[in-house]
Coordinates of C-alpha atoms in Angstrom, one line a residue:
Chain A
X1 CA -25.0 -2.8 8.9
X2 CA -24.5 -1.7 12.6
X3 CA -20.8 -0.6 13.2
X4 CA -19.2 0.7 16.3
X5 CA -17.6 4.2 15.9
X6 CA -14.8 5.9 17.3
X7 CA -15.5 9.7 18.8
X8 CA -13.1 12.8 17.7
X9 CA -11.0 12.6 20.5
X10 CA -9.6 9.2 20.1
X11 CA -9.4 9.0 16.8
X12 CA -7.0 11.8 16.9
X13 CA -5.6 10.3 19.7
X14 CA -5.1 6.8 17.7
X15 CA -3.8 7.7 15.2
X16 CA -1.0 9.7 17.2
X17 CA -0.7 6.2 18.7
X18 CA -0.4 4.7 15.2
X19 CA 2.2 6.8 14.5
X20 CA 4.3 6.7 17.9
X21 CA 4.2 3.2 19.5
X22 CA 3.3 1.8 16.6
X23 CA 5.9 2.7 14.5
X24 CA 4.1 3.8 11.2
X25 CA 5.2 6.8 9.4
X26 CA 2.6 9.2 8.0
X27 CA 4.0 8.0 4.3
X28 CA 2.9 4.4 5.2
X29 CA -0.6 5.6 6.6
X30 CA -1.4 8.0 3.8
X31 CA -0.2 5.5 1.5
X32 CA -2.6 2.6 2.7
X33 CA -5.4 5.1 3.5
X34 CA -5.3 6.5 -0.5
X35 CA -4.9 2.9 -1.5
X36 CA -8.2 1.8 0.0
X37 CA -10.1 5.0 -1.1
X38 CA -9.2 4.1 -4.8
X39 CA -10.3 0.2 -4.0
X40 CA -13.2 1.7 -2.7
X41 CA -14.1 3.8 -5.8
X42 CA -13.1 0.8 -8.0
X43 CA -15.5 -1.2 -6.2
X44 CA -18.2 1.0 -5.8
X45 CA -17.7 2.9 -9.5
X46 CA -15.4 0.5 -11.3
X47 CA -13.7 2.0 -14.8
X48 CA -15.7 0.0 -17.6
X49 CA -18.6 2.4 -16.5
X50 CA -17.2 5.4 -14.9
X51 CA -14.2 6.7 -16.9
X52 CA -13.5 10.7 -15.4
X53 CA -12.6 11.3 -11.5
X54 CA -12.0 14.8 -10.0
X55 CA -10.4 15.2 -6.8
X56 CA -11.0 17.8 -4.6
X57 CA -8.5 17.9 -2.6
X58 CA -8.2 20.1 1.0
X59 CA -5.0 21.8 2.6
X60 CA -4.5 18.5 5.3
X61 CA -4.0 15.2 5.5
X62 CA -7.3 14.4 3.9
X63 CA -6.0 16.1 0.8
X64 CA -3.4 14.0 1.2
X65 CA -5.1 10.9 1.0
X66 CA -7.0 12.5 -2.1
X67 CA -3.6 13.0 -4.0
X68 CA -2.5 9.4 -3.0
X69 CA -6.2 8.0 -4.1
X70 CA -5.6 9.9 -7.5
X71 CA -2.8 7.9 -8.2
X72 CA -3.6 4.6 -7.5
X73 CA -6.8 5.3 -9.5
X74 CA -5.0 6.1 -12.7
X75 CA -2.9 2.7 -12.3
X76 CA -6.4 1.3 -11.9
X77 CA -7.2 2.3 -15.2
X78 CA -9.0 5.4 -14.5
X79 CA -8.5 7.8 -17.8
X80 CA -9.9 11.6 -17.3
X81 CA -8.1 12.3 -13.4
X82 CA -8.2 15.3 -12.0
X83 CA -6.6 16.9 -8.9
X84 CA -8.4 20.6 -7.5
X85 CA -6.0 21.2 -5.3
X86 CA -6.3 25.2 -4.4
X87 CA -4.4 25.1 -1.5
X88 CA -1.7 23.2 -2.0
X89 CA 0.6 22.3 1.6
X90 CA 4.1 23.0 1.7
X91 CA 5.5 20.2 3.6
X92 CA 7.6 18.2 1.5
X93 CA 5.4 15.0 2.1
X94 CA 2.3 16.9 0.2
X95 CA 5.1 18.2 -2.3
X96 CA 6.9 15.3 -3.3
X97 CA 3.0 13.4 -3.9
X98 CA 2.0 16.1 -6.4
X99 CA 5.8 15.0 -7.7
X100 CA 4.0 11.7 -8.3
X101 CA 1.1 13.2 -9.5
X102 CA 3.2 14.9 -11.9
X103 CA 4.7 11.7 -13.3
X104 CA 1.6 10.2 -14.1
X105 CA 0.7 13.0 -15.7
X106 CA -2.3 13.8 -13.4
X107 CA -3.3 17.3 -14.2
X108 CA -3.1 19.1 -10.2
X109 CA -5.5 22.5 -10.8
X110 CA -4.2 24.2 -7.5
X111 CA -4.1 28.4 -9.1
X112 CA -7.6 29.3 -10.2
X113 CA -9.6 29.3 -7.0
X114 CA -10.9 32.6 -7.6
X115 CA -12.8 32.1 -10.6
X116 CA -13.8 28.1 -10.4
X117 CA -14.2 28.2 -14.2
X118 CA -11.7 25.5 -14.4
X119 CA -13.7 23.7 -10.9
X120 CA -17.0 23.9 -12.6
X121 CA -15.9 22.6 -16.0
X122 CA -14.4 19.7 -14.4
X123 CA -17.2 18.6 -12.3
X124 CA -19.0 18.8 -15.3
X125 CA -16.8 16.6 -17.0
X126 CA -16.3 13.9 -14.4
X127 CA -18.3 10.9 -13.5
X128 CA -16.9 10.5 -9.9
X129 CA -16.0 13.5 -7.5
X130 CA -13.6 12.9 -4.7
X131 CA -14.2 14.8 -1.1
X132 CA -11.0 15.0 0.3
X133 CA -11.8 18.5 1.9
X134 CA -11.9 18.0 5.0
X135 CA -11.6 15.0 7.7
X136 CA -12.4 14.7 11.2
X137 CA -10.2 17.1 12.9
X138 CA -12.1 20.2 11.0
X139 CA -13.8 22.9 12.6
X140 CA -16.6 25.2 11.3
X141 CA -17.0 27.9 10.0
X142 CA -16.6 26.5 6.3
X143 CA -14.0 29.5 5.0
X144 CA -13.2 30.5 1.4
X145 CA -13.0 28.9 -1.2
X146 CA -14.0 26.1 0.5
X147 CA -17.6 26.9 1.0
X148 CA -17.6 27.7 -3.2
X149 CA -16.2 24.4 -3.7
X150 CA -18.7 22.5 -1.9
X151 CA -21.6 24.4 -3.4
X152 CA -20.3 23.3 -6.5
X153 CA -19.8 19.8 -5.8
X154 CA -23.3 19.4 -4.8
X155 CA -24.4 21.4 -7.1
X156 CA -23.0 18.9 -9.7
X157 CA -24.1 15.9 -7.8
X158 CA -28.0 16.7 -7.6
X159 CA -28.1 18.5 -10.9
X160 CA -26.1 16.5 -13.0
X161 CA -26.0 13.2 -10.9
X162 CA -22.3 13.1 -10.4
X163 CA -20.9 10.3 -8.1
X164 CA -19.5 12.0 -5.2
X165 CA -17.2 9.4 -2.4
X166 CA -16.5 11.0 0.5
X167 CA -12.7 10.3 2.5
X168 CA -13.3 9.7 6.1
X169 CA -15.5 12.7 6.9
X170 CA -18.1 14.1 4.6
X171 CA -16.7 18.0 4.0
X172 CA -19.0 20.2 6.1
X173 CA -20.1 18.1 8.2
X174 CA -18.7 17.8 12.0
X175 CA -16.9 14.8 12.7
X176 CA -19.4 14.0 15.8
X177 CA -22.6 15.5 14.6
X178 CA -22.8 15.3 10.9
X179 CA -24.0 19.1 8.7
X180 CA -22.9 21.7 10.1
X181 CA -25.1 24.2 8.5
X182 CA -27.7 24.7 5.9
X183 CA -25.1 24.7 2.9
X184 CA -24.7 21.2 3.5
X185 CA -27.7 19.6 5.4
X186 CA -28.4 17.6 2.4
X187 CA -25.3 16.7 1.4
X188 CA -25.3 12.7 1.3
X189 CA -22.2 11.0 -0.1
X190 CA -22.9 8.3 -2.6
X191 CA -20.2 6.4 -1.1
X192 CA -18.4 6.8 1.8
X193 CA -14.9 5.4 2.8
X194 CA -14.7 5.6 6.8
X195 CA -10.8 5.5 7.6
X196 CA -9.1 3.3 10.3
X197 CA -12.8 3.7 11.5
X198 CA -16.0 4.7 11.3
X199 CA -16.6 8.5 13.4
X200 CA -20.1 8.9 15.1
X201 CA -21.0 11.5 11.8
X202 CA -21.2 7.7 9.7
X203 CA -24.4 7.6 11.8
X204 CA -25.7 10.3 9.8
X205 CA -25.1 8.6 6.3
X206 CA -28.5 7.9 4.6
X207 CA -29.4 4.2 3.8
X208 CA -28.6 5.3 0.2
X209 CA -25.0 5.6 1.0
X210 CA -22.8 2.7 0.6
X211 CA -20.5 2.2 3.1
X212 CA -16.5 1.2 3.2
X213 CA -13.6 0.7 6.2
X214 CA -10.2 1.4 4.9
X215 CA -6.7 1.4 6.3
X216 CA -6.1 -2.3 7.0
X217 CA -3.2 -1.8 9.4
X218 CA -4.6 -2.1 12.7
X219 CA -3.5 -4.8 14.9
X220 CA -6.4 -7.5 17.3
X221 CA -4.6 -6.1 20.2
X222 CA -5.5 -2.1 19.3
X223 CA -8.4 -2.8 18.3
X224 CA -9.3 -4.2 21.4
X225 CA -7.9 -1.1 23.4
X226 CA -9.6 1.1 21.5
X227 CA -13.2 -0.4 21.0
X228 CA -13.0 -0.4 17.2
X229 CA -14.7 -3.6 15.5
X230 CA -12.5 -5.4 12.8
X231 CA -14.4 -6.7 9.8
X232 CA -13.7 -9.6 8.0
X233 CA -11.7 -8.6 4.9
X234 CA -12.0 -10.3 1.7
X235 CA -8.8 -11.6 0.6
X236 CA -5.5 -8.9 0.1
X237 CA -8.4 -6.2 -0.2
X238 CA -7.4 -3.2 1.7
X239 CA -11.2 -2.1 2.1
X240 CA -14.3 -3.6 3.3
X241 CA -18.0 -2.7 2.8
X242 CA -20.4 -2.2 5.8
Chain B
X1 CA 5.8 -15.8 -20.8
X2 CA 8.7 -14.3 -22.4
X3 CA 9.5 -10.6 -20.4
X4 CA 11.6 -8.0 -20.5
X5 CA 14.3 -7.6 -18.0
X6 CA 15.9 -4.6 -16.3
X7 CA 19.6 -4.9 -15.7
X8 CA 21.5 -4.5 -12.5
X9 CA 23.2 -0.8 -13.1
X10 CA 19.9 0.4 -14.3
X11 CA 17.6 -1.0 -11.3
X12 CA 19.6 0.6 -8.8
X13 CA 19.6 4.2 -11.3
X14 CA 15.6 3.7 -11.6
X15 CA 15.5 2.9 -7.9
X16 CA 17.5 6.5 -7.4
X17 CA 15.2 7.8 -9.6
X18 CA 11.6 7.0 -8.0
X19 CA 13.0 8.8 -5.1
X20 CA 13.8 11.6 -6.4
X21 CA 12.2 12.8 -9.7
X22 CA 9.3 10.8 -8.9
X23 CA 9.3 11.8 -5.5
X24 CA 8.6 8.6 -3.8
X25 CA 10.0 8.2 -0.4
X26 CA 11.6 5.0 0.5
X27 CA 8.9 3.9 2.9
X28 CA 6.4 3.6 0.4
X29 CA 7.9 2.3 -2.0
X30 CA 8.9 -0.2 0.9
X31 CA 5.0 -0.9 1.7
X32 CA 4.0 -1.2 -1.6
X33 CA 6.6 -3.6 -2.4
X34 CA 5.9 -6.1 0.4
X35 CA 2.3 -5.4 0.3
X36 CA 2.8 -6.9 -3.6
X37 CA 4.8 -9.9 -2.3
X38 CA 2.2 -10.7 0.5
X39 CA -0.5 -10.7 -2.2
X40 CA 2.0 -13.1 -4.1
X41 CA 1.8 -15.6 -1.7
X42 CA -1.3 -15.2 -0.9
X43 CA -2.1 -16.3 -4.7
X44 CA 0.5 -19.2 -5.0
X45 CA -0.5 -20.5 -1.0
X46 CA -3.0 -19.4 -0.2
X47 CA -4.0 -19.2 4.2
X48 CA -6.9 -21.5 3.7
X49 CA -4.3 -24.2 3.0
X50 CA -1.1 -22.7 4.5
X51 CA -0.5 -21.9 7.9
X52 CA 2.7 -20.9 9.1
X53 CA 5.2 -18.6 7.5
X54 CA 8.7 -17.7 8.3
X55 CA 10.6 -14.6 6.6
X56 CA 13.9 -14.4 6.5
X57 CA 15.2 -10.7 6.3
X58 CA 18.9 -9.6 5.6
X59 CA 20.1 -6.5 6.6
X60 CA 19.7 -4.0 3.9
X61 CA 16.1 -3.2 1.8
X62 CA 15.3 -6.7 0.3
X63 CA 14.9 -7.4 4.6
X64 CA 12.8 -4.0 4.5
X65 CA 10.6 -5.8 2.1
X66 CA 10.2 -8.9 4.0
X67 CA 9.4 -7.2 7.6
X68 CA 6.8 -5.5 5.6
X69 CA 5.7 -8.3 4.0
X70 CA 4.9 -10.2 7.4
X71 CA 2.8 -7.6 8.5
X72 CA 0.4 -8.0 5.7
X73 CA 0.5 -11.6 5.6
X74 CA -1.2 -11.4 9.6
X75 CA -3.9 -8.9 8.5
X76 CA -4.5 -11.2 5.2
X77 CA -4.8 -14.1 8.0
X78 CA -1.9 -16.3 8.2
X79 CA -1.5 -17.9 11.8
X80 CA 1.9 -19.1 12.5
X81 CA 4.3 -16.0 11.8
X82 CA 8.4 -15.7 12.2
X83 CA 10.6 -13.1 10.9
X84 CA 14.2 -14.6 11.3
X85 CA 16.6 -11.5 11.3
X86 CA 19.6 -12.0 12.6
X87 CA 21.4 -8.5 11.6
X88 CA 18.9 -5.9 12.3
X89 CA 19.7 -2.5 10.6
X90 CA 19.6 0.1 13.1
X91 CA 18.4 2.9 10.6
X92 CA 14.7 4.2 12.4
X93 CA 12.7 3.0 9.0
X94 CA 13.7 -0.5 9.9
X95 CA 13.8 0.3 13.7
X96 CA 10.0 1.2 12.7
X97 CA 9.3 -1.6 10.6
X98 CA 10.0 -3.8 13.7
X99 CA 8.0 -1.7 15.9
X100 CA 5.1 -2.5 13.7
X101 CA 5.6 -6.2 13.6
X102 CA 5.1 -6.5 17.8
X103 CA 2.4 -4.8 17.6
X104 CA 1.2 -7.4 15.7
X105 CA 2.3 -10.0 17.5
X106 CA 5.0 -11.1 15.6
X107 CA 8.0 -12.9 16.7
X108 CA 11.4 -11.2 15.6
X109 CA 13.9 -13.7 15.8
X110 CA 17.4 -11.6 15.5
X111 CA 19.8 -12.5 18.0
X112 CA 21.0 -16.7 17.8
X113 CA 22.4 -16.8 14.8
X114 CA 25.5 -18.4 16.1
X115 CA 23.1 -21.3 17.2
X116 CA 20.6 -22.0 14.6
X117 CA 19.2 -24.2 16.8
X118 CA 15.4 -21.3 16.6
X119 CA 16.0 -21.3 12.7
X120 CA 15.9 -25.0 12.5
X121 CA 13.2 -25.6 14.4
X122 CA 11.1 -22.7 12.9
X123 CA 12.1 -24.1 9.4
X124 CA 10.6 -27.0 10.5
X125 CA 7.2 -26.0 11.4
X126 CA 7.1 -23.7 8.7
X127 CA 4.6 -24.2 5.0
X128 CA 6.0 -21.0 3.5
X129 CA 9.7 -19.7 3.5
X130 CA 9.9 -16.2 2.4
X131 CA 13.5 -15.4 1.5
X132 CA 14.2 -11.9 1.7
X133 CA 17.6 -12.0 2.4
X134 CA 19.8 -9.9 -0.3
X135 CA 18.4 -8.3 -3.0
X136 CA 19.6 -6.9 -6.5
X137 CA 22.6 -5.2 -5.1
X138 CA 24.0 -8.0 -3.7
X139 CA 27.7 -9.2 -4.4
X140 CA 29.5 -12.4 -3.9
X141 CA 30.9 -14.1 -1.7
X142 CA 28.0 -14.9 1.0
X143 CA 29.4 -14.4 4.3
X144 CA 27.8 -15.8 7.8
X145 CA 25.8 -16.2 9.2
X146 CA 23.9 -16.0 6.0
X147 CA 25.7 -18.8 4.1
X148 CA 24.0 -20.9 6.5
X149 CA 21.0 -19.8 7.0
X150 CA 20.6 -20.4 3.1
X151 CA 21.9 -24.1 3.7
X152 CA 19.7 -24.6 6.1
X153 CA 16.5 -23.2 3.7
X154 CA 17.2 -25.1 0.8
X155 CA 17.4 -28.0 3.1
X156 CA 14.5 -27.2 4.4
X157 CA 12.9 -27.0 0.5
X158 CA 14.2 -30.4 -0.7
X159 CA 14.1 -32.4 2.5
X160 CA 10.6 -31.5 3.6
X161 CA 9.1 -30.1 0.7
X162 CA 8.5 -26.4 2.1
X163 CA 7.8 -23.6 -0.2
X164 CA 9.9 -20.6 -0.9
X165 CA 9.3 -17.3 -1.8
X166 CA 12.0 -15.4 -2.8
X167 CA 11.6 -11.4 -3.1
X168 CA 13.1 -9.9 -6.4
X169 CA 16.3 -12.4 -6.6
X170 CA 16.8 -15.7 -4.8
X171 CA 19.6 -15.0 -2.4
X172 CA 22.9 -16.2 -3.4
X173 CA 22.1 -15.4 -6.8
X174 CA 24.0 -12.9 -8.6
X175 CA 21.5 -9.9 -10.4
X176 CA 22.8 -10.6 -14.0
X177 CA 24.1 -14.6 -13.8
X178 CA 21.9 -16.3 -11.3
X179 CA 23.6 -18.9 -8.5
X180 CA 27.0 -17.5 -7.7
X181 CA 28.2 -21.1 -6.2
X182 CA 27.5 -24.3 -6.0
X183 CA 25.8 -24.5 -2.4
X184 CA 22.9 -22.8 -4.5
X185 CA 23.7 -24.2 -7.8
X186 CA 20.1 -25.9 -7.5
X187 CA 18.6 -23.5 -5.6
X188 CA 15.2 -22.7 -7.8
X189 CA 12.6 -20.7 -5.4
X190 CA 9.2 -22.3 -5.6
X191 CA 7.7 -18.7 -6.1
X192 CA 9.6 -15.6 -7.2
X193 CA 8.1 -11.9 -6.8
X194 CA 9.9 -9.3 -9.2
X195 CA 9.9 -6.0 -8.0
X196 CA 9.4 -2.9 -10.5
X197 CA 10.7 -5.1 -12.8
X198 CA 12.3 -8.9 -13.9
X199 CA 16.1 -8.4 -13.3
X200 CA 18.5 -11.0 -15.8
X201 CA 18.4 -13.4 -13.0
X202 CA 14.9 -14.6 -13.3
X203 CA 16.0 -15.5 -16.9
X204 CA 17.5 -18.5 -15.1
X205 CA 14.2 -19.6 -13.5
X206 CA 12.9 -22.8 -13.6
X207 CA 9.4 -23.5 -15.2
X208 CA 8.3 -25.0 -12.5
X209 CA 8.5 -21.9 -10.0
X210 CA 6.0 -18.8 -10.5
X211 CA 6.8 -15.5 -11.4
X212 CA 5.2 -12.7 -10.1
X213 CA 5.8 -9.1 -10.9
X214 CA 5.0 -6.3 -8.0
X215 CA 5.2 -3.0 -7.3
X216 CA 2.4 -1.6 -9.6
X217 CA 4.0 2.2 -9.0
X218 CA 5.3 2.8 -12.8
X219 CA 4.0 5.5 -14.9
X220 CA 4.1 4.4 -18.7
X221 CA 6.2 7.2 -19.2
X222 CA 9.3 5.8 -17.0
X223 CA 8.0 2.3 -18.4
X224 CA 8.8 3.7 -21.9
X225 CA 11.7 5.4 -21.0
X226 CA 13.7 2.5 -19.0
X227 CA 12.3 -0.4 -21.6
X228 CA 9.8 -1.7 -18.8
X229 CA 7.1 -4.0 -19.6
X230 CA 4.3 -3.3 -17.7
X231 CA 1.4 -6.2 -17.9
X232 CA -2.0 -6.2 -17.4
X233 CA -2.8 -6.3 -13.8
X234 CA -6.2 -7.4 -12.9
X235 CA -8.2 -4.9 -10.9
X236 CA -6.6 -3.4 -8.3
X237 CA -4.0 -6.0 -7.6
X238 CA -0.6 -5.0 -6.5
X239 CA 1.0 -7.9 -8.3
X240 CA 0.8 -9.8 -11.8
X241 CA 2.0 -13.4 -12.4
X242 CA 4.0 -13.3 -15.6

């Protein structure tokens, strides 16, 4: 499906906006945004079939979304979740959602990023692999342990066919021009969940990729401003495929 | 169905306690809550056959609920949309919350409450009241303008047949005893949406109104712990009709 798609620039612009004029708090938009990657997953890989989810989760605000996406997906019914969180923020929003975490009884792996025994194991265990590395405002180069973690994601993805769904940005790639280097210039997400909405690197997702828009809290009237398109959501989803 | 309920002194202690062992901050909480009562309605009336929707906040979080609420019922396409809140808090997360709703379009009714004349007339051309008025913290007696304002709903219900949603306790209801006088003696809401869990009050339902839990943000271990039911939600619904 064709989709329009918002550069770098604005989106970090818009969601500035969102956040200003608007009047949403980044608790609100994190919360929505995890909400609709776990709808996403649920759709895409629902929990009669796929039973274990890791998520990798990165130092930012995608991480964040991650550690929100985790928890919706064990009140989804989800049973083997995961959290590889190896650098853990401390801002007291990224704290007190590892709190939650915590109360679900999520296991968060955030200490053993040296040795990835613990990574590897759990890809190996999972059906589903979360990439909530990195979103669009990441720059290369990929740094440690980062660049590990993704070999190992992919690693378990084309060796062992693990489901890996992508938050907003596939990690490694540039927001505006997709793979940033060899490491990753095959990396295809089997799903990926564009957030707010889809950044030019979407036009680099393979036809194999399936395709969702989350964050259903943009207004007609920003949408307009902005050039983003709207699809038609099904009912109270938060998340719409492509 | 027969359900458990969650008295008044130990709502407001789990309510303390989501915020901070749990380490939920209020605004999500907030969102998920009225997120659950927009999908409510959106189950009971649905948009394809009801049009216009008037919310009628109080001043404390049970109002929080319904300006959040609103928000989701646009996106989830409702047309006709009035939040009727005639003593705005001033804290910023409410402050915000309205910020949110005019960027949506939304008309925020808050300032004739002496006249009535806009309630009347939006009451009129209403389908679906959403009474978010007081919540399970409320105590007796009801003081104005809110006294009337609840006259003027339940007219409103039994005159000209309009629906009401009320969010966690029908206003004028005590937590533990249900109607506190008899202006809402009769007063049975067409549609109530529990929140985190049934208080006494919804003991006193009628069986002709719906019950709805929401606020699917539980672990089973503060379930267990507090004596909460927790049902079977379907998919990734925010809300479960008990």
């Amino acid at each position: 499906m064709a989709f329009k798609v918002l550069a770098a620039a604005k989106a970090a612009a818009l969601d500035k906006e969102l956040m200003t004029i608007c009047g949403y708090s980044i608790d609100q938009l994190m919360e929505l945004a995890g909400l609709s990657v776990a709808q996403s997953i649920y759709k895409a890989f629902p929990p009669a079939n796929y039973h274990n989810c890791v998520t990798l989760c990165g130092p930012g605000n995608n991480g964040g979304d991650g550690l929100v996406a985790a928890r919706h997906l064990k009140l989804f019914g989800y049973k083997g979740l995961k959290v590889y969180y190896p650098r853990p923020s401390s801002k007291p929003l990224f704290l007190n959602l590892e709190k939650q975490l915590a109360q679900f009884e999520i296991d968060v792996i955030s200490k053993d990023d040296e040795k990835f025994s613990r990574l590897t194991s759990e890809l190996d265990k999972s059906d589903i692999i979360v990439d909530a590395l990195f979103g669009f405002s990441f720059h290369p180069p990929m740094r440690a342990p980062f660049d590990r973690i993704i070999e190992e994601m992919l690693k378990a993805q084309k060796l062992k066919g693990k489901k890996i769904v992508a938050v907003d940005i596939p990690s490694g790639w540039d927001v505006n021009d997709g793979p940033i280097n060899e490491q990753v210039s095959e990396y295809q997400p089997d799903v990926l969940v564009s957030l707010t909405a889809p950044k030019p690197a979407a036009l680099k997702l393979s036809k194999n990729s399936r395709h969702y828009l989350g964050g259903r809290f943009i207004s007609d009237e920003i949408a307009h401003r902005w050039g983003i398109e709207i699809p038609k959501y099904n009912g109270v989803d938060e998340v719409v495929e492509l």
